[in-house]
Each structure stands twice: as C-alpha cells, then as structure tokens.
Amino acid sequence: MAALPRTVLISGCSSGIGLELAVQLAHDPQKRYQVVATMRDLRKKEALETAAGEALGQTLTVAQLDVCSDESVAQCLSCIQGGEVDVLVNNAGVGLLGPLEGLSLAAMQNVFDTNFFGAVRLVKAVLPGMKRRRQGHIVVVSSVMGLQGVMFNDVYAASKFALEGFFESLAIQLLQFNIFISLVEPGPVITEFEGKLLAQVSAAEFPGTDPDTLHYFRDSYLPASRELFRSVGQSPQDVAQAIVKVIDSARPPLRRQTNARYTPLTILKNVDPSGHLYVRTTHSLLFRWPRLLNFGLRCLACSCLPGRVRPR
C-alpha cells in the first residue's frame, strides 16, 4: 500500500527560494508531497501558479499566511485537512542593510518580527500535532550570516544568529519526539529581491550617519557585495534542490550549507574560535586589500570548483 503524501507547509512562496521549493516538491514524480505554498499577499500568487502548472490544485495549493499574525497562522492551518503538517519550511524573511546609525528601531524590529518571531510563531502552531503523532520535520531557511557576522548586515545577521540558537536548542528536546530540525544555510542567493535591495540602499541617504561610514558603505562594502554575488551567488533553484534533499533524507541533518564556493569565507572563524582571525582578516580585505579580495572572489567563481554542497 502506497504511503500517504506528506503535507508540507512553506512560508514565503511568492518568489525566490520558497516559490522554487514549492514547485519542485509539487512536481515530485512519485507525488509524495501535498504542498501548501503560502504568502502574505495573494496578489503576488501569479508567478507561483504559472510555475506550478498542472500541479496547481492537485499537489499544490496556494494559501494566505502572514507569519507576523497569530490569526493568520490559525486561519491557514484551519484550511489544511486535519490541520496536520508533516513538514514545516520556515522560509519567509526580510532583509535590512546599511549603516546602523541610519536604520530605525522600527525597521530592526520588523526584521525580527518576520525572520525570528515569525518562525517561532509557526513552530508553536504545528508542534503540538507533531508531538502527538511522534513525527515531523521542521526546516528553517537560515543563512551563513547565522554563522558569521557581515559588515552592514548587523540586524539581519542577528536575526539569523537568533534562529540558529533557538532551533539548535529546540532540536535536542524534539529528538525525543522523533521530530527533526534542519537549518539550511545558503550563502548569497541571486534573486530579484536582492537586486532591488542593493539598488535601493545604493541611493539611500541614511540620515544620522557620518560621512566616513557612508563612504565605507558605498565605496567599500557595496562593490565587494556585488562582486560576491556575481562570483559565488547561487540561484533559488539550486538552494531549493538542496532543501528537497534535506527533506528526502532518512536522517535529516541539523545543518546543511548549500554553497561549497562560500565555504572558504567561513573557514577563518572555525580555525580561530576566538573570532580574532575572522574579524581582522575580513577588515584587512575590505579596507586594505580590496584588489586581493576581488581576485579571491574571482578565483572562487572558477568553474572547476563545485557549485554546491552535495549530501553525503
């Protein structure tokens, strides 16, 4: 007798990684998944529905979900048959970039409300059912910025660090209930959202920021960031494929980085746990040896290097 398809609830599916993941799971040849692809604004569902094709209404349904609203989460779950979620993918997120002095506390709180508390809200909603059934899988789209700080990404990185600590702590308890947690950690991902964000901050004023810091942001960080995306950026399709493999895994990993080309940039922190080597080296590359940094990034982009980490 064939096993019943697993219900997969994914947040943030209007574009990017969430859209690609929803479509890939819905098009599974063995039809092992019933995908509930959600987004805050259903006016943005056209791209997802077009990509889903014949899977729409069969193995994929689109639903409204605002991870910042208890009522929206409850309404979404009430529309799922039995209200049972086998796999939860916390993908919804927002970015924030720029000099700290020019960012409002309200903007910072919005990042945490979505990236951290939004994920916690969804987990709290599905966890009782998973515990009762003694099975489940919670996948969290984190970031390499949950492992290392990146200049001018202070608040975004902090939200990802919070996710890493929260879900690693929770994973210990949930293993007793046969519930697995997987933190997926992409590096740079080339999306329309990222392109718009970089364009916006390039022209932003950031009131209250001193001229030196603005100079470092615009003339040091932004060019290096663009080169990083160009050299080692992944497509949403590649990241989605890595997440599918995590979901398919008989023994889901706690952590999975998706981009092998980014690994050299994370090694420094592992080599020196004090953090001194990472901070000093990154500072020198950005402010003293930018040409060496650009050369190194171009080397990482060499086609002889693997594009992504493959499951063992």
PDB file of C-alpha atoms in Angstrom:
ATOM      1  CA  MET A   1       0.000   0.000   0.000  1.00  0.00           C
ATOM      2  CA  ALA A   2       1.430   3.362  -1.020  1.00  0.00           C
ATOM      3  CA  ALA A   3       2.212   5.795   1.782  1.00  0.00           C
ATOM      4  CA  LEU A   4       0.027   8.867   2.069  1.00  0.00           C
ATOM      5  CA  PRO A   5       1.662  12.061   0.774  1.00  0.00           C
ATOM      6  CA  ARG A   6       3.267  14.246   3.403  1.00  0.00           C
ATOM      7  CA  THR A   7       1.764  17.681   3.929  1.00  0.00           C
ATOM      8  CA  VAL A   8       4.439  20.356   3.504  1.00  0.00           C
ATOM      9  CA  LEU A   9       3.679  23.900   4.647  1.00  0.00           C
ATOM     10  CA  ILE A  10       6.052  26.517   3.207  1.00  0.00           C
ATOM     11  CA  SER A  11       6.085  30.204   4.100  1.00  0.00           C
ATOM     12  CA  GLY A  12       7.248  32.958   1.759  1.00  0.00           C
ATOM     13  CA  CYS A  13       6.394  31.411  -1.614  1.00  0.00           C
ATOM     14  CA  SER A  14       5.661  34.492  -3.731  1.00  0.00           C
ATOM     15  CA  SER A  15       9.163  34.399  -5.229  1.00  0.00           C
ATOM     16  CA  GLY A  16      12.715  33.124  -4.835  1.00  0.00           C
ATOM     17  CA  ILE A  17      13.579  30.050  -2.796  1.00  0.00           C
ATOM     18  CA  GLY A  18      10.050  29.495  -1.493  1.00  0.00           C
ATOM     19  CA  LEU A  19       8.494  29.514  -4.958  1.00  0.00           C
ATOM     20  CA  GLU A  20      11.126  27.174  -6.390  1.00  0.00           C
ATOM     21  CA  LEU A  21      10.885  24.761  -3.455  1.00  0.00           C
ATOM     22  CA  ALA A  22       7.090  24.606  -3.621  1.00  0.00           C
ATOM     23  CA  VAL A  23       7.174  23.847  -7.341  1.00  0.00           C
ATOM     24  CA  GLN A  24       9.903  21.213  -7.075  1.00  0.00           C
ATOM     25  CA  LEU A  25       8.087  19.340  -4.296  1.00  0.00           C
ATOM     26  CA  ALA A  26       4.731  19.596  -6.082  1.00  0.00           C
ATOM     27  CA  HIS A  27       6.286  18.140  -9.236  1.00  0.00           C
ATOM     28  CA  ASP A  28       7.769  15.149  -7.388  1.00  0.00           C
ATOM     29  CA  PRO A  29       7.359  12.209  -9.828  1.00  0.00           C
ATOM     30  CA  GLN A  30       6.175   9.933  -7.011  1.00  0.00           C
ATOM     31  CA  LYS A  31       3.676  12.520  -5.734  1.00  0.00           C
ATOM     32  CA  ARG A  32       4.995  12.127  -2.184  1.00  0.00           C
ATOM     33  CA  TYR A  33       4.087  15.663  -1.100  1.00  0.00           C
ATOM     34  CA  GLN A  34       0.962  17.750  -0.737  1.00  0.00           C
ATOM     35  CA  VAL A  35       2.327  21.288  -0.773  1.00  0.00           C
ATOM     36  CA  VAL A  36       0.649  24.235   0.911  1.00  0.00           C
ATOM     37  CA  ALA A  37       2.516  27.202  -0.559  1.00  0.00           C
ATOM     38  CA  THR A  38       1.815  30.382   1.373  1.00  0.00           C
ATOM     39  CA  MET A  39       2.469  34.078   1.049  1.00  0.00           C
ATOM     40  CA  ARG A  40       1.419  37.233   2.866  1.00  0.00           C
ATOM     41  CA  ASP A  41      -0.044  38.956  -0.201  1.00  0.00           C
ATOM     42  CA  LEU A  42      -2.083  36.724  -2.512  1.00  0.00           C
ATOM     43  CA  ARG A  43      -1.960  39.413  -5.203  1.00  0.00           C
ATOM     44  CA  LYS A  44       1.570  38.099  -5.858  1.00  0.00           C
ATOM     45  CA  LYS A  45       0.497  34.491  -6.491  1.00  0.00           C
ATOM     46  CA  GLU A  46       0.530  34.592 -10.308  1.00  0.00           C
ATOM     47  CA  ALA A  47       4.210  33.657 -10.703  1.00  0.00           C
ATOM     48  CA  LEU A  48       3.781  30.662  -8.391  1.00  0.00           C
ATOM     49  CA  GLU A  49       0.605  29.457 -10.066  1.00  0.00           C
ATOM     50  CA  THR A  50       2.200  29.749 -13.502  1.00  0.00           C
ATOM     51  CA  ALA A  51       5.284  27.795 -12.400  1.00  0.00           C
ATOM     52  CA  ALA A  52       3.128  25.136 -10.707  1.00  0.00           C
ATOM     53  CA  GLY A  53       1.274  24.379 -13.941  1.00  0.00           C
ATOM     54  CA  GLU A  54      -0.765  21.192 -13.774  1.00  0.00           C
ATOM     55  CA  ALA A  55       0.269  20.627 -10.149  1.00  0.00           C
ATOM     56  CA  LEU A  56      -1.918  23.569  -9.083  1.00  0.00           C
ATOM     57  CA  GLY A  57      -4.975  22.241  -7.319  1.00  0.00           C
ATOM     58  CA  GLN A  58      -3.539  18.719  -7.367  1.00  0.00           C
ATOM     59  CA  THR A  59      -0.322  18.509  -5.341  1.00  0.00           C
ATOM     60  CA  LEU A  60      -0.048  22.252  -4.667  1.00  0.00           C
ATOM     61  CA  THR A  61      -2.452  24.718  -3.131  1.00  0.00           C
ATOM     62  CA  VAL A  62      -1.839  28.408  -2.510  1.00  0.00           C
ATOM     63  CA  ALA A  63      -2.864  29.975   0.802  1.00  0.00           C
ATOM     64  CA  GLN A  64      -2.567  33.324   2.543  1.00  0.00           C
ATOM     65  CA  LEU A  65      -0.248  33.431   5.549  1.00  0.00           C
ATOM     66  CA  ASP A  66       1.269  36.333   7.436  1.00  0.00           C
ATOM     67  CA  VAL A  67       3.842  34.876   9.823  1.00  0.00           C
ATOM     68  CA  CYS A  68       3.561  38.028  11.950  1.00  0.00           C
ATOM     69  CA  SER A  69      -0.118  37.371  12.768  1.00  0.00           C
ATOM     70  CA  ASP A  70      -1.483  34.742  15.164  1.00  0.00           C
ATOM     71  CA  GLU A  71      -4.883  34.989  13.487  1.00  0.00           C
ATOM     72  CA  SER A  72      -3.433  34.457  10.006  1.00  0.00           C
ATOM     73  CA  VAL A  73      -1.477  31.397  11.136  1.00  0.00           C
ATOM     74  CA  ALA A  74      -4.563  29.882  12.776  1.00  0.00           C
ATOM     75  CA  GLN A  75      -6.693  30.572   9.690  1.00  0.00           C
ATOM     76  CA  CYS A  76      -4.117  28.984   7.396  1.00  0.00           C
ATOM     77  CA  LEU A  77      -3.839  25.821   9.489  1.00  0.00           C
ATOM     78  CA  SER A  78      -7.622  25.515   9.709  1.00  0.00           C
ATOM     79  CA  CYS A  79      -7.723  25.173   5.914  1.00  0.00           C
ATOM     80  CA  ILE A  80      -5.360  22.182   5.948  1.00  0.00           C
ATOM     81  CA  GLN A  81      -7.173  18.860   6.032  1.00  0.00           C
ATOM     82  CA  GLY A  82      -6.946  17.603   9.599  1.00  0.00           C
ATOM     83  CA  GLY A  83      -4.790  20.615  10.428  1.00  0.00           C
ATOM     84  CA  GLU A  84      -1.763  18.320  10.362  1.00  0.00           C
ATOM     85  CA  VAL A  85       1.584  19.435   8.964  1.00  0.00           C
ATOM     86  CA  ASP A  86       4.260  16.794   8.401  1.00  0.00           C
ATOM     87  CA  VAL A  87       6.986  19.141   7.164  1.00  0.00           C
ATOM     88  CA  LEU A  88       7.184  22.844   8.021  1.00  0.00           C
ATOM     89  CA  VAL A  89       9.545  25.007   5.979  1.00  0.00           C
ATOM     90  CA  ASN A  90      10.189  28.392   7.586  1.00  0.00           C
ATOM     91  CA  ASN A  91      11.278  30.412   4.580  1.00  0.00           C
ATOM     92  CA  ALA A  92       9.596  33.823   4.947  1.00  0.00           C
ATOM     93  CA  GLY A  93      12.100  36.551   5.642  1.00  0.00           C
ATOM     94  CA  VAL A  94      13.047  40.172   5.085  1.00  0.00           C
ATOM     95  CA  GLY A  95      16.406  41.881   4.716  1.00  0.00           C
ATOM     96  CA  LEU A  96      17.901  45.040   6.177  1.00  0.00           C
ATOM     97  CA  LEU A  97      21.133  46.560   5.007  1.00  0.00           C
ATOM     98  CA  GLY A  98      23.051  49.721   5.789  1.00  0.00           C
ATOM     99  CA  PRO A  99      24.896  51.733   8.446  1.00  0.00           C
ATOM    100  CA  LEU A 100      23.408  51.168  11.887  1.00  0.00           C
ATOM    101  CA  GLU A 101      23.041  54.877  12.655  1.00  0.00           C
ATOM    102  CA  GLY A 102      20.766  55.320   9.638  1.00  0.00           C
ATOM    103  CA  LEU A 103      18.379  52.461  10.487  1.00  0.00           C
ATOM    104  CA  SER A 104      15.288  52.959  12.635  1.00  0.00           C
ATOM    105  CA  LEU A 105      14.470  50.711  15.569  1.00  0.00           C
ATOM    106  CA  ALA A 106      11.095  50.066  13.926  1.00  0.00           C
ATOM    107  CA  ALA A 107      12.843  48.655  10.847  1.00  0.00           C
ATOM    108  CA  MET A 108      15.049  46.477  13.050  1.00  0.00           C
ATOM    109  CA  GLN A 109      12.048  45.167  14.981  1.00  0.00           C
ATOM    110  CA  ASN A 110      10.308  44.332  11.712  1.00  0.00           C
ATOM    111  CA  VAL A 111      13.240  42.115  10.735  1.00  0.00           C
ATOM    112  CA  PHE A 112      12.998  40.184  13.997  1.00  0.00           C
ATOM    113  CA  ASP A 113       9.195  40.037  13.855  1.00  0.00           C
ATOM    114  CA  THR A 114       9.408  38.289  10.481  1.00  0.00           C
ATOM    115  CA  ASN A 115      12.688  36.382  10.476  1.00  0.00           C
ATOM    116  CA  PHE A 116      12.702  35.170  14.083  1.00  0.00           C
ATOM    117  CA  PHE A 117       9.328  35.544  15.779  1.00  0.00           C
ATOM    118  CA  GLY A 118       7.509  34.600  12.559  1.00  0.00           C
ATOM    119  CA  ALA A 119       9.341  31.268  12.516  1.00  0.00           C
ATOM    120  CA  VAL A 120       8.717  30.745  16.236  1.00  0.00           C
ATOM    121  CA  ARG A 121       5.010  31.517  15.760  1.00  0.00           C
ATOM    122  CA  LEU A 122       4.665  28.844  13.065  1.00  0.00           C
ATOM    123  CA  VAL A 123       6.554  26.252  15.094  1.00  0.00           C
ATOM    124  CA  LYS A 124       4.364  26.867  18.140  1.00  0.00           C
ATOM    125  CA  ALA A 125       1.308  26.299  15.947  1.00  0.00           C
ATOM    126  CA  VAL A 126       2.364  22.984  14.373  1.00  0.00           C
ATOM    127  CA  LEU A 127       4.390  21.492  17.228  1.00  0.00           C
ATOM    128  CA  PRO A 128       1.521  20.085  19.339  1.00  0.00           C
ATOM    129  CA  GLY A 129       0.305  17.986  16.410  1.00  0.00           C
ATOM    130  CA  MET A 130       3.788  16.772  15.560  1.00  0.00           C
ATOM    131  CA  LYS A 131       4.416  15.797  19.176  1.00  0.00           C
ATOM    132  CA  ARG A 132       1.081  13.995  19.383  1.00  0.00           C
ATOM    133  CA  ARG A 133       1.901  11.974  16.237  1.00  0.00           C
ATOM    134  CA  ARG A 134       5.532  11.499  17.327  1.00  0.00           C
ATOM    135  CA  GLN A 135       6.853  12.592  13.949  1.00  0.00           C
ATOM    136  CA  GLY A 136       7.661  15.698  11.972  1.00  0.00           C
ATOM    137  CA  HIS A 137      10.363  17.715  10.256  1.00  0.00           C
ATOM    138  CA  ILE A 138      10.980  21.449  10.695  1.00  0.00           C
ATOM    139  CA  VAL A 139      13.195  23.038   8.060  1.00  0.00           C
ATOM    140  CA  VAL A 140      14.495  26.554   8.653  1.00  0.00           C
ATOM    141  CA  VAL A 141      15.977  28.642   5.858  1.00  0.00           C
ATOM    142  CA  SER A 142      18.731  30.336   7.818  1.00  0.00           C
ATOM    143  CA  SER A 143      21.895  31.806   6.283  1.00  0.00           C
ATOM    144  CA  VAL A 144      25.664  31.687   6.532  1.00  0.00           C
ATOM    145  CA  MET A 145      25.077  35.032   8.270  1.00  0.00           C
ATOM    146  CA  GLY A 146      23.695  32.952  11.131  1.00  0.00           C
ATOM    147  CA  LEU A 147      27.224  31.578  11.498  1.00  0.00           C
ATOM    148  CA  GLN A 148      29.311  34.729  10.971  1.00  0.00           C
ATOM    149  CA  GLY A 149      28.699  38.439  11.148  1.00  0.00           C
ATOM    150  CA  VAL A 150      28.906  40.516   7.969  1.00  0.00           C
ATOM    151  CA  MET A 151      29.557  44.242   7.946  1.00  0.00           C
ATOM    152  CA  PHE A 152      26.483  46.456   7.417  1.00  0.00           C
ATOM    153  CA  ASN A 153      24.237  43.390   7.795  1.00  0.00           C
ATOM    154  CA  ASP A 154      24.233  43.690  11.594  1.00  0.00           C
ATOM    155  CA  VAL A 155      20.487  43.318  12.226  1.00  0.00           C
ATOM    156  CA  TYR A 156      19.825  40.706   9.547  1.00  0.00           C
ATOM    157  CA  ALA A 157      22.736  38.594  10.809  1.00  0.00           C
ATOM    158  CA  ALA A 158      21.475  38.968  14.378  1.00  0.00           C
ATOM    159  CA  SER A 159      18.061  37.604  13.354  1.00  0.00           C
ATOM    160  CA  LYS A 160      19.727  34.583  11.750  1.00  0.00           C
ATOM    161  CA  PHE A 161      22.002  34.020  14.774  1.00  0.00           C
ATOM    162  CA  ALA A 162      18.825  34.011  16.877  1.00  0.00           C
ATOM    163  CA  LEU A 163      17.289  31.353  14.624  1.00  0.00           C
ATOM    164  CA  GLU A 164      20.378  29.177  14.859  1.00  0.00           C
ATOM    165  CA  GLY A 165      20.488  29.279  18.656  1.00  0.00           C
ATOM    166  CA  PHE A 166      16.750  28.784  19.086  1.00  0.00           C
ATOM    167  CA  PHE A 167      16.401  25.835  16.747  1.00  0.00           C
ATOM    168  CA  GLU A 168      19.601  24.092  17.839  1.00  0.00           C
ATOM    169  CA  SER A 169      18.310  24.251  21.414  1.00  0.00           C
ATOM    170  CA  LEU A 170      14.868  23.004  20.383  1.00  0.00           C
ATOM    171  CA  ALA A 171      16.339  20.154  18.319  1.00  0.00           C
ATOM    172  CA  ILE A 172      17.641  18.421  21.454  1.00  0.00           C
ATOM    173  CA  GLN A 173      14.195  18.188  23.027  1.00  0.00           C
ATOM    174  CA  LEU A 174      12.341  17.323  19.832  1.00  0.00           C
ATOM    175  CA  LEU A 175      14.552  14.361  19.025  1.00  0.00           C
ATOM    176  CA  GLN A 176      12.800  12.630  21.929  1.00  0.00           C
ATOM    177  CA  PHE A 177       9.552  13.023  19.953  1.00  0.00           C
ATOM    178  CA  ASN A 178      11.051  11.801  16.661  1.00  0.00           C
ATOM    179  CA  ILE A 179      10.833  15.342  15.280  1.00  0.00           C
ATOM    180  CA  PHE A 180      13.816  16.591  13.294  1.00  0.00           C
ATOM    181  CA  ILE A 181      15.072  20.137  12.750  1.00  0.00           C
ATOM    182  CA  SER A 182      17.230  21.157   9.808  1.00  0.00           C
ATOM    183  CA  LEU A 183      18.884  24.564   9.454  1.00  0.00           C
ATOM    184  CA  VAL A 184      19.648  25.241   5.789  1.00  0.00           C
ATOM    185  CA  GLU A 185      22.344  27.902   5.396  1.00  0.00           C
ATOM    186  CA  PRO A 186      22.622  29.434   1.922  1.00  0.00           C
ATOM    187  CA  GLY A 187      25.278  31.944   1.052  1.00  0.00           C
ATOM    188  CA  PRO A 188      24.457  34.718  -1.434  1.00  0.00           C
ATOM    189  CA  VAL A 189      21.345  33.897  -3.468  1.00  0.00           C
ATOM    190  CA  ILE A 190      20.698  35.783  -6.695  1.00  0.00           C
ATOM    191  CA  THR A 191      17.085  36.933  -6.612  1.00  0.00           C
ATOM    192  CA  GLU A 192      15.131  39.908  -7.882  1.00  0.00           C
ATOM    193  CA  PHE A 193      14.603  40.897  -4.233  1.00  0.00           C
ATOM    194  CA  GLU A 194      18.344  41.106  -3.576  1.00  0.00           C
ATOM    195  CA  GLY A 195      18.915  43.156  -6.707  1.00  0.00           C
ATOM    196  CA  LYS A 196      16.239  45.653  -5.721  1.00  0.00           C
ATOM    197  CA  LEU A 197      17.576  45.871  -2.172  1.00  0.00           C
ATOM    198  CA  LEU A 198      21.108  46.674  -3.336  1.00  0.00           C
ATOM    199  CA  ALA A 199      19.768  49.272  -5.758  1.00  0.00           C
ATOM    200  CA  GLN A 200      17.678  50.920  -3.040  1.00  0.00           C
ATOM    201  CA  VAL A 201      20.443  51.148  -0.458  1.00  0.00           C
ATOM    202  CA  SER A 202      22.869  52.496  -3.054  1.00  0.00           C
ATOM    203  CA  ALA A 203      20.697  55.589  -3.364  1.00  0.00           C
ATOM    204  CA  ALA A 204      19.539  55.824   0.265  1.00  0.00           C
ATOM    205  CA  GLU A 205      20.591  58.782   2.413  1.00  0.00           C
ATOM    206  CA  PHE A 206      20.819  57.046   5.834  1.00  0.00           C
ATOM    207  CA  PRO A 207      20.285  60.217   7.908  1.00  0.00           C
ATOM    208  CA  GLY A 208      22.412  60.482  11.028  1.00  0.00           C
ATOM    209  CA  THR A 209      25.323  58.555   9.538  1.00  0.00           C
ATOM    210  CA  ASP A 210      28.736  60.210   9.491  1.00  0.00           C
ATOM    211  CA  PRO A 211      30.472  60.817   6.116  1.00  0.00           C
ATOM    212  CA  ASP A 212      33.284  58.303   6.758  1.00  0.00           C
ATOM    213  CA  THR A 213      30.840  55.440   7.454  1.00  0.00           C
ATOM    214  CA  LEU A 214      28.765  56.325   4.391  1.00  0.00           C
ATOM    215  CA  HIS A 215      31.961  56.281   2.319  1.00  0.00           C
ATOM    216  CA  TYR A 216      32.901  52.831   3.638  1.00  0.00           C
ATOM    217  CA  PHE A 217      29.395  51.537   2.940  1.00  0.00           C
ATOM    218  CA  ARG A 218      29.100  52.895  -0.585  1.00  0.00           C
ATOM    219  CA  ASP A 219      32.689  52.609  -1.791  1.00  0.00           C
ATOM    220  CA  SER A 220      33.976  49.541   0.059  1.00  0.00           C
ATOM    221  CA  TYR A 221      31.083  47.310   1.107  1.00  0.00           C
ATOM    222  CA  LEU A 222      28.675  47.672  -1.832  1.00  0.00           C
ATOM    223  CA  PRO A 223      31.254  46.952  -4.579  1.00  0.00           C
ATOM    224  CA  ALA A 224      32.532  43.932  -2.613  1.00  0.00           C
ATOM    225  CA  SER A 225      28.971  42.719  -2.079  1.00  0.00           C
ATOM    226  CA  ARG A 226      28.147  42.932  -5.782  1.00  0.00           C
ATOM    227  CA  GLU A 227      31.319  41.009  -6.631  1.00  0.00           C
ATOM    228  CA  LEU A 228      30.449  38.385  -4.010  1.00  0.00           C
ATOM    229  CA  PHE A 229      27.025  37.801  -5.532  1.00  0.00           C
ATOM    230  CA  ARG A 230      28.488  37.706  -9.028  1.00  0.00           C
ATOM    231  CA  SER A 231      31.244  35.272  -8.038  1.00  0.00           C
ATOM    232  CA  VAL A 232      29.630  32.803  -5.646  1.00  0.00           C
ATOM    233  CA  GLY A 233      25.901  33.563  -5.766  1.00  0.00           C
ATOM    234  CA  GLN A 234      23.532  30.636  -6.186  1.00  0.00           C
ATOM    235  CA  SER A 235      20.191  30.522  -7.933  1.00  0.00           C
ATOM    236  CA  PRO A 236      16.990  29.905  -5.946  1.00  0.00           C
ATOM    237  CA  GLN A 237      16.630  26.659  -7.912  1.00  0.00           C
ATOM    238  CA  ASP A 238      19.945  25.355  -6.578  1.00  0.00           C
ATOM    239  CA  VAL A 239      19.059  26.178  -2.982  1.00  0.00           C
ATOM    240  CA  ALA A 240      15.612  24.620  -3.392  1.00  0.00           C
ATOM    241  CA  GLN A 241      17.206  21.414  -4.717  1.00  0.00           C
ATOM    242  CA  ALA A 242      19.401  21.274  -1.607  1.00  0.00           C
ATOM    243  CA  ILE A 243      16.337  21.687   0.632  1.00  0.00           C
ATOM    244  CA  VAL A 244      14.480  18.923  -1.233  1.00  0.00           C
ATOM    245  CA  LYS A 245      17.394  16.584  -0.498  1.00  0.00           C
ATOM    246  CA  VAL A 246      17.246  17.552   3.182  1.00  0.00           C
ATOM    247  CA  ILE A 247      13.513  16.805   3.270  1.00  0.00           C
ATOM    248  CA  ASP A 248      14.080  13.490   1.454  1.00  0.00           C
ATOM    249  CA  SER A 249      16.838  12.426   3.839  1.00  0.00           C
ATOM    250  CA  ALA A 250      16.166   9.400   6.053  1.00  0.00           C
ATOM    251  CA  ARG A 251      18.329  11.057   8.742  1.00  0.00           C
ATOM    252  CA  PRO A 252      17.860  14.801   8.273  1.00  0.00           C
ATOM    253  CA  PRO A 253      20.953  16.860   9.145  1.00  0.00           C
ATOM    254  CA  LEU A 254      20.807  19.601  11.751  1.00  0.00           C
ATOM    255  CA  ARG A 255      22.779  21.910   9.459  1.00  0.00           C
ATOM    256  CA  ARG A 256      23.351  21.994   5.725  1.00  0.00           C
ATOM    257  CA  GLN A 257      25.268  24.726   3.923  1.00  0.00           C
ATOM    258  CA  THR A 258      24.242  24.841   0.281  1.00  0.00           C
ATOM    259  CA  ASN A 259      27.196  26.568  -1.362  1.00  0.00           C
ATOM    260  CA  ALA A 260      30.646  24.976  -1.338  1.00  0.00           C
ATOM    261  CA  ARG A 261      32.153  28.038  -3.021  1.00  0.00           C
ATOM    262  CA  TYR A 262      31.314  30.122   0.028  1.00  0.00           C
ATOM    263  CA  THR A 263      32.983  27.680   2.443  1.00  0.00           C
ATOM    264  CA  PRO A 264      36.458  29.329   2.313  1.00  0.00           C
ATOM    265  CA  LEU A 265      34.840  32.511   3.638  1.00  0.00           C
ATOM    266  CA  THR A 266      33.539  30.674   6.723  1.00  0.00           C
ATOM    267  CA  ILE A 267      36.684  28.671   7.482  1.00  0.00           C
ATOM    268  CA  LEU A 268      38.508  31.513   9.249  1.00  0.00           C
ATOM    269  CA  LYS A 269      36.020  31.545  12.102  1.00  0.00           C
ATOM    270  CA  ASN A 270      36.290  27.774  12.504  1.00  0.00           C
ATOM    271  CA  VAL A 271      40.088  27.884  12.523  1.00  0.00           C
ATOM    272  CA  ASP A 272      40.183  30.512  15.282  1.00  0.00           C
ATOM    273  CA  PRO A 273      37.151  30.196  17.611  1.00  0.00           C
ATOM    274  CA  SER A 274      38.129  33.482  19.323  1.00  0.00           C
ATOM    275  CA  GLY A 275      36.905  35.290  16.199  1.00  0.00           C
ATOM    276  CA  HIS A 276      40.031  37.447  16.055  1.00  0.00           C
ATOM    277  CA  LEU A 277      41.330  35.907  12.811  1.00  0.00           C
ATOM    278  CA  TYR A 278      37.991  36.270  11.003  1.00  0.00           C
ATOM    279  CA  VAL A 279      37.401  39.892  12.059  1.00  0.00           C
ATOM    280  CA  ARG A 280      40.968  41.040  11.353  1.00  0.00           C
ATOM    281  CA  THR A 281      41.241  39.260   8.007  1.00  0.00           C
ATOM    282  CA  THR A 282      37.842  40.465   6.777  1.00  0.00           C
ATOM    283  CA  HIS A 283      38.685  44.007   7.862  1.00  0.00           C
ATOM    284  CA  SER A 284      42.017  43.914   6.018  1.00  0.00           C
ATOM    285  CA  LEU A 285      40.485  42.514   2.825  1.00  0.00           C
ATOM    286  CA  LEU A 286      37.772  45.169   2.731  1.00  0.00           C
ATOM    287  CA  PHE A 287      39.763  48.211   3.775  1.00  0.00           C
ATOM    288  CA  ARG A 288      43.407  47.487   2.923  1.00  0.00           C
ATOM    289  CA  TRP A 289      43.493  44.877   0.154  1.00  0.00           C
ATOM    290  CA  PRO A 290      40.262  45.215  -1.856  1.00  0.00           C
ATOM    291  CA  ARG A 291      42.023  44.115  -5.045  1.00  0.00           C
ATOM    292  CA  LEU A 292      43.136  40.915  -3.331  1.00  0.00           C
ATOM    293  CA  LEU A 293      39.543  40.362  -2.171  1.00  0.00           C
ATOM    294  CA  ASN A 294      38.205  40.779  -5.708  1.00  0.00           C
ATOM    295  CA  PHE A 295      40.867  38.433  -7.064  1.00  0.00           C
ATOM    296  CA  GLY A 296      39.987  35.844  -4.441  1.00  0.00           C
ATOM    297  CA  LEU A 297      36.293  36.072  -5.256  1.00  0.00           C
ATOM    298  CA  ARG A 298      37.012  35.611  -8.954  1.00  0.00           C
ATOM    299  CA  CYS A 299      39.031  32.519  -8.075  1.00  0.00           C
ATOM    300  CA  LEU A 300      36.075  31.157  -6.109  1.00  0.00           C
ATOM    301  CA  ALA A 301      33.931  31.662  -9.201  1.00  0.00           C
ATOM    302  CA  CYS A 302      36.197  29.314 -11.187  1.00  0.00           C
ATOM    303  CA  SER A 303      34.112  26.600 -12.818  1.00  0.00           C
ATOM    304  CA  CYS A 304      36.473  23.919 -11.519  1.00  0.00           C
ATOM    305  CA  LEU A 305      35.009  24.385  -8.037  1.00  0.00           C
ATOM    306  CA  PRO A 306      31.749  22.638  -7.105  1.00  0.00           C
ATOM    307  CA  GLY A 307      28.665  24.838  -7.154  1.00  0.00           C
ATOM    308  CA  ARG A 308      27.005  23.444  -4.073  1.00  0.00           C
ATOM    309  CA  VAL A 309      27.427  21.012  -1.231  1.00  0.00           C
ATOM    310  CA  ARG A 310      26.021  17.613  -2.053  1.00  0.00           C
ATOM    311  CA  PRO A 311      24.543  15.402   0.676  1.00  0.00           C
ATOM    312  CA  ARG A 312      26.830  12.670   1.893  1.00  0.00           C
TER     313      ARG A 312
END
